[in-house]
mmCIF file as gemmi writes it, N, C-alpha and C atoms, coordinates in Angstrom:
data_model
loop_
_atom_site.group_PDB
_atom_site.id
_atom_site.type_symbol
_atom_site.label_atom_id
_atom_site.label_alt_id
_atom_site.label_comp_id
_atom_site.label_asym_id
_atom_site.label_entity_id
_atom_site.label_seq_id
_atom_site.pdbx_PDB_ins_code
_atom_site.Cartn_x
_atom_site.Cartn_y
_atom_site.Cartn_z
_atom_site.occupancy
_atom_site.B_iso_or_equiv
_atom_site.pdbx_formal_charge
_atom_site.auth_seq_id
_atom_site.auth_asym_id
_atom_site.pdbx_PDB_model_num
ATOM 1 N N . UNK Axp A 1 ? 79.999 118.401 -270.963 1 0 ? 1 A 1
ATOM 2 C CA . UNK Axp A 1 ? 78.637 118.133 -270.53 1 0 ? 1 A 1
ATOM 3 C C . UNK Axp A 1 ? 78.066 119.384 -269.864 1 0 ? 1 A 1
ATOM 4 N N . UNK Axp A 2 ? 76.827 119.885 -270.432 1 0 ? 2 A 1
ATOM 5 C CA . UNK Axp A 2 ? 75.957 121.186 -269.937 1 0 ? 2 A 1
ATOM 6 C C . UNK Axp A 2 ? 75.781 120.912 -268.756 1 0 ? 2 A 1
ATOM 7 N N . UNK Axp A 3 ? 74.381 119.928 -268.981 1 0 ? 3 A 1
ATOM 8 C CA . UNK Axp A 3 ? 73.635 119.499 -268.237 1 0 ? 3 A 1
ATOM 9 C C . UNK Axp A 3 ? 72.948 118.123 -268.98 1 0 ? 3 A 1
ATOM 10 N N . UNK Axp A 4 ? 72.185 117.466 -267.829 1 0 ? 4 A 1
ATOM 11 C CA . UNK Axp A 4 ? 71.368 116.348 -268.024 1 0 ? 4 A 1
ATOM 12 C C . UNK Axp A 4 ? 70.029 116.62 -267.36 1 0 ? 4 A 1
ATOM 13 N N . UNK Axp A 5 ? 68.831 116.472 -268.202 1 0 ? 5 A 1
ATOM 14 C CA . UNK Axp A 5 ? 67.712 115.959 -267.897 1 0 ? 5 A 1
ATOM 15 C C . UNK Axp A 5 ? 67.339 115.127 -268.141 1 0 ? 5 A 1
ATOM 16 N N . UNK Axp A 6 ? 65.923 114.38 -266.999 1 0 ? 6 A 1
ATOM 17 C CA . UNK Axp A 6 ? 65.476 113.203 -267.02 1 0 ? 6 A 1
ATOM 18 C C . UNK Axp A 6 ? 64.354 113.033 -268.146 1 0 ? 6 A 1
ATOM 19 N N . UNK Axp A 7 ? 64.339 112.167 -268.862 1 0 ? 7 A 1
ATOM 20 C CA . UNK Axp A 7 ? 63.426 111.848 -269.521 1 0 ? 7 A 1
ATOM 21 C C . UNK Axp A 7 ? 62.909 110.189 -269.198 1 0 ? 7 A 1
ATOM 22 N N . UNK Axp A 8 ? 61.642 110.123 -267.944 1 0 ? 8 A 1
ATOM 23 C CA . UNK Axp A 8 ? 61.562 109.81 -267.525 1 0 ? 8 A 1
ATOM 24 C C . UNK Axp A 8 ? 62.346 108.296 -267.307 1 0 ? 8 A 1
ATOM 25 N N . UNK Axp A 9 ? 62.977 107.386 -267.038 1 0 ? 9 A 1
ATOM 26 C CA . UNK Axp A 9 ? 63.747 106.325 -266.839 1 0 ? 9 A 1
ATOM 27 C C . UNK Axp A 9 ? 64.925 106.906 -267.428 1 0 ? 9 A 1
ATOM 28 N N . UNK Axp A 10 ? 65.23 107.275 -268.654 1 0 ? 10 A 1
ATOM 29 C CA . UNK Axp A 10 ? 66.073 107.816 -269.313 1 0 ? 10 A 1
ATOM 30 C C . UNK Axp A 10 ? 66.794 109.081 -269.021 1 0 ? 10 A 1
ATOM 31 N N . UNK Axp A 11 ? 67.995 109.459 -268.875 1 0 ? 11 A 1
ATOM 32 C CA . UNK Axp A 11 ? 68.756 110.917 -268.829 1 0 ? 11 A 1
ATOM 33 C C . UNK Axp A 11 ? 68.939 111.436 -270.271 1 0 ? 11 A 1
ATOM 34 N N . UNK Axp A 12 ? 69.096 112.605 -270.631 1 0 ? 12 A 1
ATOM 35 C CA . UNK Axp A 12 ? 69.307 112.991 -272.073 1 0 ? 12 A 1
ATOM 36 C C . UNK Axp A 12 ? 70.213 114.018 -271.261 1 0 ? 12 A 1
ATOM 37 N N . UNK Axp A 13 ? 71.715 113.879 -271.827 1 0 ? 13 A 1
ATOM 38 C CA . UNK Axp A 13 ? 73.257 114.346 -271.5 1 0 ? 13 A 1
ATOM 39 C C . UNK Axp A 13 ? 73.066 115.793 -272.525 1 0 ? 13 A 1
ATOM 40 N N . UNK Axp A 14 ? 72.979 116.753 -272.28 1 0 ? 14 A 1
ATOM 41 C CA . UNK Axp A 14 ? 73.17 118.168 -273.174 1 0 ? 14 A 1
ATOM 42 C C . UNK Axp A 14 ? 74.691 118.529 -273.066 1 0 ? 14 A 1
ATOM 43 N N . UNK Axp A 15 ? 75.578 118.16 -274.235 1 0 ? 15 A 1
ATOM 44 C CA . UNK Axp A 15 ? 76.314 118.172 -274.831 1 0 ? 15 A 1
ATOM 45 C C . UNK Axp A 15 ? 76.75 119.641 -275.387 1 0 ? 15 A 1
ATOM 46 N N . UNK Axp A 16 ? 77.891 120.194 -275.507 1 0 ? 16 A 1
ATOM 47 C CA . UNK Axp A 16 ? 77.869 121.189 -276.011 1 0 ? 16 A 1
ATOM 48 C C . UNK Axp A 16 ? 77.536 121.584 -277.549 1 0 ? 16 A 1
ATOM 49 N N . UNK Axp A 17 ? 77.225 120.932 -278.802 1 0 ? 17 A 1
ATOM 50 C CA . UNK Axp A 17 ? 77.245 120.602 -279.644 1 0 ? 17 A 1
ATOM 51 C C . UNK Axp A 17 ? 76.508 119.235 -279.589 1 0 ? 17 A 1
ATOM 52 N N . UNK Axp A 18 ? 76.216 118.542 -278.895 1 0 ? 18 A 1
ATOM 53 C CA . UNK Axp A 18 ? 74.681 117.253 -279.443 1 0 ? 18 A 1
ATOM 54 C C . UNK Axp A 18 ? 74.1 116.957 -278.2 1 0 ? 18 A 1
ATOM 55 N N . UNK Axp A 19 ? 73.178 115.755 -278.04 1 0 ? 19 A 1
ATOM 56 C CA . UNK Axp A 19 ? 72.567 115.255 -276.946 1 0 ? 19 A 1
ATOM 57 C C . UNK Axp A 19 ? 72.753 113.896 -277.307 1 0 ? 19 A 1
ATOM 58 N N . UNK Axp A 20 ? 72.715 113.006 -276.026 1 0 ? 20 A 1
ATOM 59 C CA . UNK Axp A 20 ? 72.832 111.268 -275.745 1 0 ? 20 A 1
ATOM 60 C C . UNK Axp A 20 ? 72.035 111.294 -275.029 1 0 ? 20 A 1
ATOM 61 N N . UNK Axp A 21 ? 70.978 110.222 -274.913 1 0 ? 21 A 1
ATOM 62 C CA . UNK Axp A 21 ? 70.196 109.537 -274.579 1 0 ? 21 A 1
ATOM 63 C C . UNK Axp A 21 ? 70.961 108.465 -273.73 1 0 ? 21 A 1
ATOM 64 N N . UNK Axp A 22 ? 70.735 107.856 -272.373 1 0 ? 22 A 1
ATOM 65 C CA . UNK Axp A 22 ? 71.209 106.841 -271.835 1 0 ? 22 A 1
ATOM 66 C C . UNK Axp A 22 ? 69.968 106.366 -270.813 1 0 ? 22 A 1
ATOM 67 N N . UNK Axp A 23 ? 70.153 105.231 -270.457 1 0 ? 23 A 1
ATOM 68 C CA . UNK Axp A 23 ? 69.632 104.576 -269.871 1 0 ? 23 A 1
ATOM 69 C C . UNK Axp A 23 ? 70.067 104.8 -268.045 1 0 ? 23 A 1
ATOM 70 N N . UNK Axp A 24 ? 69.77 105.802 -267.437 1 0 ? 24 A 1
ATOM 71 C CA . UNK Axp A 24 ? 70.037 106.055 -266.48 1 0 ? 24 A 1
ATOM 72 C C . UNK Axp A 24 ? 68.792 106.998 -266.031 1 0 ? 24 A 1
ATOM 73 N N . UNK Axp A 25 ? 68.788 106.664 -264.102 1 0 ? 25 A 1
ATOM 74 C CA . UNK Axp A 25 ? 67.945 107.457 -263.968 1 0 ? 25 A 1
ATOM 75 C C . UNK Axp A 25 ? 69.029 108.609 -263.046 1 0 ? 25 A 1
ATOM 76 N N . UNK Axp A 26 ? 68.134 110.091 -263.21 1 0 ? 26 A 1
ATOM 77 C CA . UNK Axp A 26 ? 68.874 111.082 -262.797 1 0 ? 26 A 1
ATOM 78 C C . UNK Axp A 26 ? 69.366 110.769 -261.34 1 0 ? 26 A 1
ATOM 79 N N . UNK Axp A 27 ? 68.525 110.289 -260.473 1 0 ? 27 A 1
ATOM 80 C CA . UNK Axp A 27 ? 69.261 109.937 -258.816 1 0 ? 27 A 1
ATOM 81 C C . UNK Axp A 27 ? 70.312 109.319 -259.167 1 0 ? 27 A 1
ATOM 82 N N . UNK Axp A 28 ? 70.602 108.062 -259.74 1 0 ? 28 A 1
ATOM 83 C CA . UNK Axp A 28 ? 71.207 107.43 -259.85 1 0 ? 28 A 1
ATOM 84 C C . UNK Axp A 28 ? 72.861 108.168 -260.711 1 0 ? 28 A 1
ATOM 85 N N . UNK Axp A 29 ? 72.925 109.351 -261.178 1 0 ? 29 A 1
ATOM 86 C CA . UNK Axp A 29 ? 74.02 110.223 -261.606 1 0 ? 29 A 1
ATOM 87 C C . UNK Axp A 29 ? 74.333 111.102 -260.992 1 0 ? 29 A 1
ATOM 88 N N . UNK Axp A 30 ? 73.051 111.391 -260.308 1 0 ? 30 A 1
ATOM 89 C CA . UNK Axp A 30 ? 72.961 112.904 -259.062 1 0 ? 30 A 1
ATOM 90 C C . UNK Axp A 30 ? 74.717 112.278 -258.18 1 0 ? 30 A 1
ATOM 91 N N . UNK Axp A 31 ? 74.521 110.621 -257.951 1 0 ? 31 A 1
ATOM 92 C CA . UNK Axp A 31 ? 75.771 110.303 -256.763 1 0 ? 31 A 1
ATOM 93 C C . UNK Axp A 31 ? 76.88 110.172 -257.477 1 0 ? 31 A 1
ATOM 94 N N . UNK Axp A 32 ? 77.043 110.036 -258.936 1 0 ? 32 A 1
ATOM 95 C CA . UNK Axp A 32 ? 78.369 109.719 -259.23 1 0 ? 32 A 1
ATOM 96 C C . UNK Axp A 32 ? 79.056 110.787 -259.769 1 0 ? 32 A 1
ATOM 97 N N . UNK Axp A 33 ? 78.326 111.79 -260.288 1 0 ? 33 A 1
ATOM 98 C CA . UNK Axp A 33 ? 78.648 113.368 -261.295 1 0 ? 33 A 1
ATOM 99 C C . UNK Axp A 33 ? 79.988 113.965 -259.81 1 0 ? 33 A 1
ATOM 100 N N . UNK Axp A 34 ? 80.605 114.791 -260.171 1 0 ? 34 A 1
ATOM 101 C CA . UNK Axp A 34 ? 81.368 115.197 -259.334 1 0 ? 34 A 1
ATOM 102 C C . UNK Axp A 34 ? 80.98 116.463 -258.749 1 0 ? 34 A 1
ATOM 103 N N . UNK Axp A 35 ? 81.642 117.422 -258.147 1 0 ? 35 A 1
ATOM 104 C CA . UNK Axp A 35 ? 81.02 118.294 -256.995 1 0 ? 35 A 1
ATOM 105 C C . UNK Axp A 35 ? 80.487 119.53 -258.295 1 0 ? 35 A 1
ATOM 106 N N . UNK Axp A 36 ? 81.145 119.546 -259.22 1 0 ? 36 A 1
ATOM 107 C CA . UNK Axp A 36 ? 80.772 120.901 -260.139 1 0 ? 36 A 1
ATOM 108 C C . UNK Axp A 36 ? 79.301 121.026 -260.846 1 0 ? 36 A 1
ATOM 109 N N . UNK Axp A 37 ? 78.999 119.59 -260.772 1 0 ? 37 A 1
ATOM 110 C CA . UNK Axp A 37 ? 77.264 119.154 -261.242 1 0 ? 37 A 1
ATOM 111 C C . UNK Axp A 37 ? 76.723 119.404 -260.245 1 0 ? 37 A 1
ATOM 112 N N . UNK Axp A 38 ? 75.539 119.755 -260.174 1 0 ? 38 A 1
ATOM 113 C CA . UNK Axp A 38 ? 74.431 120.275 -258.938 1 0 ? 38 A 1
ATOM 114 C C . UNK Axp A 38 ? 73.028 119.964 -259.284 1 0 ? 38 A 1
ATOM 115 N N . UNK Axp A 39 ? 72.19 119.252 -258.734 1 0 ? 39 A 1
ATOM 116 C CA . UNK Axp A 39 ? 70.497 118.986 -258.987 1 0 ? 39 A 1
ATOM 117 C C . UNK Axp A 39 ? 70.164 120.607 -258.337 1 0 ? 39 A 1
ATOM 118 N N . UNK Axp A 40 ? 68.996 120.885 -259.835 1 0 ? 40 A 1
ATOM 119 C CA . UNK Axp A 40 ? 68.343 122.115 -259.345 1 0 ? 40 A 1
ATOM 120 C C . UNK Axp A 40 ? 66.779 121.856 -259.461 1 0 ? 40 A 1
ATOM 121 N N . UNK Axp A 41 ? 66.215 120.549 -260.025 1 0 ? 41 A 1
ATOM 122 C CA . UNK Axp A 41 ? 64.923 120.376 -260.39 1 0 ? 41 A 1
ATOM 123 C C . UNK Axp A 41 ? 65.231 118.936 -260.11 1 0 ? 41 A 1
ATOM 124 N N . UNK Axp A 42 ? 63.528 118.453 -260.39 1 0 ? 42 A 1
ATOM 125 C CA . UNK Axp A 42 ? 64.107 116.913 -260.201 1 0 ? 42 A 1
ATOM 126 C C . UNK Axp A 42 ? 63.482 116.326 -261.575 1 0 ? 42 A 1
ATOM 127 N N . UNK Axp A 43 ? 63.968 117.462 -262.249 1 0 ? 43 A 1
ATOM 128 C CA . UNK Axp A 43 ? 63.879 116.669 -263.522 1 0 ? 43 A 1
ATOM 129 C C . UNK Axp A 43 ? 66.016 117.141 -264.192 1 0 ? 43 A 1
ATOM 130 N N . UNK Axp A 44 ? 66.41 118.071 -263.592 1 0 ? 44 A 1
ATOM 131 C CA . UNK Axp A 44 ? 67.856 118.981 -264.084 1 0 ? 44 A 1
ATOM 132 C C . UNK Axp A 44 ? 68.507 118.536 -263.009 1 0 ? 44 A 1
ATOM 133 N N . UNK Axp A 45 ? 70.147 118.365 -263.408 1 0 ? 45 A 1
ATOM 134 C CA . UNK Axp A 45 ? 71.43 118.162 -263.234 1 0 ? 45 A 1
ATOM 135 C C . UNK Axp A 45 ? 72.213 119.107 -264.012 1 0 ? 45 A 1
ATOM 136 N N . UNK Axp A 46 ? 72.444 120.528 -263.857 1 0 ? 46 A 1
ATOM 137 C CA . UNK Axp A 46 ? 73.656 121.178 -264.217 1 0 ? 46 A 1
ATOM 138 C C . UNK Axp A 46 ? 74.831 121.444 -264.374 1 0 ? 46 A 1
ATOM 139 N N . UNK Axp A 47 ? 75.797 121.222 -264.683 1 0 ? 47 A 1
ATOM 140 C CA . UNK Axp A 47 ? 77.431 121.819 -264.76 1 0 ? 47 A 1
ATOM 141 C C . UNK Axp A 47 ? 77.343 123.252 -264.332 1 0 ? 47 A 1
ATOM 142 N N . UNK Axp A 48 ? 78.081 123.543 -263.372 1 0 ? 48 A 1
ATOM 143 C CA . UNK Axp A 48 ? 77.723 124.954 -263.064 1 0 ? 48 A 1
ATOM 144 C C . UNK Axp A 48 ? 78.847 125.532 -263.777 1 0 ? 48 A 1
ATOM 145 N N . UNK Axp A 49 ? 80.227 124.862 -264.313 1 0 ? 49 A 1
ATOM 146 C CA . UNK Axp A 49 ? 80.883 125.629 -264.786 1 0 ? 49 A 1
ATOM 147 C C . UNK Axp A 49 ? 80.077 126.345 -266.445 1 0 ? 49 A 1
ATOM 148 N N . UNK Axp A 50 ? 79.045 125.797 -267.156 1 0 ? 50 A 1
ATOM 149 C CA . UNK Axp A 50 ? 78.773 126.457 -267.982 1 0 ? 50 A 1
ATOM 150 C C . UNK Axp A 50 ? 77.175 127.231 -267.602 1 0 ? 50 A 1
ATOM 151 N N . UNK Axp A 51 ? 77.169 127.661 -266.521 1 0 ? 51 A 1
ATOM 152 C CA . UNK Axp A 51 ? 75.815 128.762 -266.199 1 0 ? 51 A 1
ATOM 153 C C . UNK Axp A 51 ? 76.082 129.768 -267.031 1 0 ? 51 A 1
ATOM 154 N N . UNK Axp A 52 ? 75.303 130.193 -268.017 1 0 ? 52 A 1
ATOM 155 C CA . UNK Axp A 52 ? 75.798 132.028 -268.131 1 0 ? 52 A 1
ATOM 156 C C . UNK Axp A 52 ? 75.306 132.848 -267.185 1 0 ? 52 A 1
ATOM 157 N N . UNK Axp A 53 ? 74.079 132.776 -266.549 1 0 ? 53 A 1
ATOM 158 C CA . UNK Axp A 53 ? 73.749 133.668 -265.748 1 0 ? 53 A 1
ATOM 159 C C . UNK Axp A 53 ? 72.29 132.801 -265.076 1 0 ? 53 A 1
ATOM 160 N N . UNK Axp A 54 ? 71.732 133.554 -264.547 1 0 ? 54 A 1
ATOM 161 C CA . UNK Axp A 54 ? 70.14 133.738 -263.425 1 0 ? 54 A 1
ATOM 162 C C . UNK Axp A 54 ? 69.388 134.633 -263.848 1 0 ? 54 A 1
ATOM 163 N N . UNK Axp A 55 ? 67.979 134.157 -264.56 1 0 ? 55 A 1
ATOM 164 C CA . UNK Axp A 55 ? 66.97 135.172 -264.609 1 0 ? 55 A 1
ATOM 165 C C . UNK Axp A 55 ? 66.303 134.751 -263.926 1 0 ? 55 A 1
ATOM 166 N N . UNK Axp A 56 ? 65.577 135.169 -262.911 1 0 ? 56 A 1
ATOM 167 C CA . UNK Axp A 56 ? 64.697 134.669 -261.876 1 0 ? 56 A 1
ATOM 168 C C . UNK Axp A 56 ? 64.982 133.796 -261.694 1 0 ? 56 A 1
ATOM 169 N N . UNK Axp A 57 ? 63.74 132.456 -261.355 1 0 ? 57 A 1
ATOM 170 C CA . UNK Axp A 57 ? 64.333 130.912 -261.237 1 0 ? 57 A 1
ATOM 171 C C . UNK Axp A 57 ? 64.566 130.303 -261.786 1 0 ? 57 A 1
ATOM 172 N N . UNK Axp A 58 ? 65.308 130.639 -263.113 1 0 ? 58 A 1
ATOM 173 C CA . UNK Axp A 58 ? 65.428 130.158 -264.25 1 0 ? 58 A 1
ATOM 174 C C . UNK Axp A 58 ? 67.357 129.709 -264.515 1 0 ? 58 A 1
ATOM 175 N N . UNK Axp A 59 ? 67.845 129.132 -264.589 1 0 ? 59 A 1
ATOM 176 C CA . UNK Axp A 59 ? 69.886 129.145 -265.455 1 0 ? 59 A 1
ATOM 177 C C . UNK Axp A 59 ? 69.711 129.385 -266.767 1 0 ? 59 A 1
ATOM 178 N N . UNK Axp A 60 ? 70.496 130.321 -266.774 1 0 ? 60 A 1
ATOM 179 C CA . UNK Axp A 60 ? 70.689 130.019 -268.582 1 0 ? 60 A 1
ATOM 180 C C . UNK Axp A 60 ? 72.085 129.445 -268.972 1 0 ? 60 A 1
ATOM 181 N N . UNK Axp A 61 ? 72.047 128.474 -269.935 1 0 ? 61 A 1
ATOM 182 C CA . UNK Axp A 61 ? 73.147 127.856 -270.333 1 0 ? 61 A 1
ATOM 183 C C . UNK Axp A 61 ? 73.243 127.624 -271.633 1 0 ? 61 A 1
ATOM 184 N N . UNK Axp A 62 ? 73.712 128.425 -272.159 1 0 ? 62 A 1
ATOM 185 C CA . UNK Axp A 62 ? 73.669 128.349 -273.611 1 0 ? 62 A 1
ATOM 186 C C . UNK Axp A 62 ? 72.498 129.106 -274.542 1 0 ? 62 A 1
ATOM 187 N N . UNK Axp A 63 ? 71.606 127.996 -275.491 1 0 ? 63 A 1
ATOM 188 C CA . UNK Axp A 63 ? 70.464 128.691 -275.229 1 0 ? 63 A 1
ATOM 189 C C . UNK Axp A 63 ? 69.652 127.852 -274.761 1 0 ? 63 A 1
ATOM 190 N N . UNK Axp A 64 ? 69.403 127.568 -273.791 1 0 ? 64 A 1
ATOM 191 C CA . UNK Axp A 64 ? 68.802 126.843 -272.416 1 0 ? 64 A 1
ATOM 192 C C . UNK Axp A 64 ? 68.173 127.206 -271.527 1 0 ? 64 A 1
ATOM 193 N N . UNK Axp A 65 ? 67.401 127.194 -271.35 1 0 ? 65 A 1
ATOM 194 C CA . UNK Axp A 65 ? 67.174 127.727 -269.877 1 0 ? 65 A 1
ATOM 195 C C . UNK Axp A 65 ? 66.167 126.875 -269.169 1 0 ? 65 A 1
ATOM 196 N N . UNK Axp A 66 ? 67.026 126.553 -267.957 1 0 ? 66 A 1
ATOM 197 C CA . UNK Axp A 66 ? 66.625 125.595 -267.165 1 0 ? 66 A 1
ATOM 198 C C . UNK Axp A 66 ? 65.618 126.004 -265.789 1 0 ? 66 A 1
ATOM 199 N N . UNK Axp A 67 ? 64.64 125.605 -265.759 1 0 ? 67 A 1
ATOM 200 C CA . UNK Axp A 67 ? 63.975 125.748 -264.159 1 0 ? 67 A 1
ATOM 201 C C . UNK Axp A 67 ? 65.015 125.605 -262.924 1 0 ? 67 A 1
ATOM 202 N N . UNK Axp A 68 ? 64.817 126.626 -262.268 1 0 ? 68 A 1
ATOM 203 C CA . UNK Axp A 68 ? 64.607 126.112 -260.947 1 0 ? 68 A 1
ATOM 204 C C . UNK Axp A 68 ? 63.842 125.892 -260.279 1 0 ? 68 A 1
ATOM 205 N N . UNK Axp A 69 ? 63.594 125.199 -259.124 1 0 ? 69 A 1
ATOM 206 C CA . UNK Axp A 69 ? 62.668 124.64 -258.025 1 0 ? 69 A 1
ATOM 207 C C . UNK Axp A 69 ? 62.713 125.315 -256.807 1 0 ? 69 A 1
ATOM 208 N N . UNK Axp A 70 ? 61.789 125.348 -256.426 1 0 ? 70 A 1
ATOM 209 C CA . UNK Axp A 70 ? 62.133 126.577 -255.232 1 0 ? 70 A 1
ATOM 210 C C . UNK Axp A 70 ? 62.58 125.272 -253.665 1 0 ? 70 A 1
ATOM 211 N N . UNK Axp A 71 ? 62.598 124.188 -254.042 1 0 ? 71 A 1
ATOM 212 C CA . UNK Axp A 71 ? 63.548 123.319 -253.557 1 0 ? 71 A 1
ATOM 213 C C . UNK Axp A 71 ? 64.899 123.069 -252.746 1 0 ? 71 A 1
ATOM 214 N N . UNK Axp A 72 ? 65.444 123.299 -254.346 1 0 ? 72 A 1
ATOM 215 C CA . UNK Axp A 72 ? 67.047 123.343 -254.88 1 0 ? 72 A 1
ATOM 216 C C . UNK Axp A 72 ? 67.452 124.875 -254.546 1 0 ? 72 A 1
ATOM 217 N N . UNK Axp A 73 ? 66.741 126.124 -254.293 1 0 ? 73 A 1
ATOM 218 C CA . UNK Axp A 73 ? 66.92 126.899 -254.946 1 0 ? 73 A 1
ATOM 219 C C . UNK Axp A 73 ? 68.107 127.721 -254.114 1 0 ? 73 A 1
ATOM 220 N N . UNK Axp A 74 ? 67.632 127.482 -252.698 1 0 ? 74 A 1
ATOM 221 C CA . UNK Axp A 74 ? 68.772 127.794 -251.458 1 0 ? 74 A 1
ATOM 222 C C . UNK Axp A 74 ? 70.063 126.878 -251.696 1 0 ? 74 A 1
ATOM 223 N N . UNK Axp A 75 ? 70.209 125.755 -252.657 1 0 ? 75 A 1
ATOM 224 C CA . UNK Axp A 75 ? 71.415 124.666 -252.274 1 0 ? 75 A 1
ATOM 225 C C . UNK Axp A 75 ? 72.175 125.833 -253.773 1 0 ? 75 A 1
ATOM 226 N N . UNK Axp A 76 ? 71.294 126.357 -254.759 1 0 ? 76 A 1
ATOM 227 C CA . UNK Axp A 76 ? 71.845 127.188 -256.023 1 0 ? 76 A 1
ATOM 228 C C . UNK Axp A 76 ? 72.309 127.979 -255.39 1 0 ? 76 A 1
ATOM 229 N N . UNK Axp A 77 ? 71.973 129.201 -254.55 1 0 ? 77 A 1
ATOM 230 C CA . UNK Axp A 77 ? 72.01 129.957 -253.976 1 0 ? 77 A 1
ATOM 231 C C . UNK Axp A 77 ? 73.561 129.867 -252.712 1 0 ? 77 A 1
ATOM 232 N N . UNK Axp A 78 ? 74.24 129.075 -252.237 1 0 ? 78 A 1
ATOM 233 C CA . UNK Axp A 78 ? 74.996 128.652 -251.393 1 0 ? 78 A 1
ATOM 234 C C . UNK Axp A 78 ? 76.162 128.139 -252.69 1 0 ? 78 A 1
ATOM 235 N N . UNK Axp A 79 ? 75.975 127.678 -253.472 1 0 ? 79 A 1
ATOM 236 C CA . UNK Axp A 79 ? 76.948 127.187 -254.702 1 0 ? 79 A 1
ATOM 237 C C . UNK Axp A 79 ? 77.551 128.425 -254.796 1 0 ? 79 A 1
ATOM 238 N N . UNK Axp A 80 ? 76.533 129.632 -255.335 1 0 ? 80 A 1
ATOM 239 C CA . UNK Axp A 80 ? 77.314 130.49 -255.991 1 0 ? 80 A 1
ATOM 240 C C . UNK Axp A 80 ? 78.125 131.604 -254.765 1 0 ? 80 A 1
ATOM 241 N N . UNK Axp A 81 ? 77.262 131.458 -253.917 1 0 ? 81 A 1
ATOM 242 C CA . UNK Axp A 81 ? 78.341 132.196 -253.31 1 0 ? 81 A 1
ATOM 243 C C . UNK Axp A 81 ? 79.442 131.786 -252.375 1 0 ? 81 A 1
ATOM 244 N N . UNK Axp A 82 ? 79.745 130.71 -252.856 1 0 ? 82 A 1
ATOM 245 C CA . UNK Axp A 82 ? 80.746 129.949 -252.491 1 0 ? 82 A 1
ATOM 246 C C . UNK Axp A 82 ? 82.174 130.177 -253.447 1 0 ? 82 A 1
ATOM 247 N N . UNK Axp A 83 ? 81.392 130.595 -254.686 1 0 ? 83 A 1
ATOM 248 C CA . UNK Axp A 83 ? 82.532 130.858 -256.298 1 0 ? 83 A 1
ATOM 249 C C . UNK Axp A 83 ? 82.878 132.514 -255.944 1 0 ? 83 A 1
């Protein structure tokens, strides 16, 4: 699992190779995902083990690239330099 975004009521799971659709809302995964998933938007849920990198406020994961929120952006910021 990449990452998950919300599509609104719905999560769509980014898969390394496909996407699932589920019936979940992102808060509601934000509590059960384990410590390596991280909310960076409040629409994104990341795997940080597959970040390739940071262009501005942006993750890239794959070919992805996810917003950041200037939010989240100090809790991104404290992740990585924690690794």
């Amino acid at each position: 699992l990449c990452f998950v975004k919300s599509e609104r009521n719905y999560s769509n799971f980014q898969l390394t190779s496909k996407r699932i659709l589920s019936l979940n809302k992102l808060s509601e995964l934000e509590e059960k995902l384990p410590s390596n998933f991280l909310r960076v938007h409040r629409s994104y849920i990341v795997n940080t083990d597959f970040i390739d990198g940071l262009e501005g406020r942006s993750i890239l994961i794959r070919e992805h690239q996810i917003p950041v929120s200037e939010s989240y952006y100090n809790k991104l910021q404290q992740h990585i330099n924690q690794l």
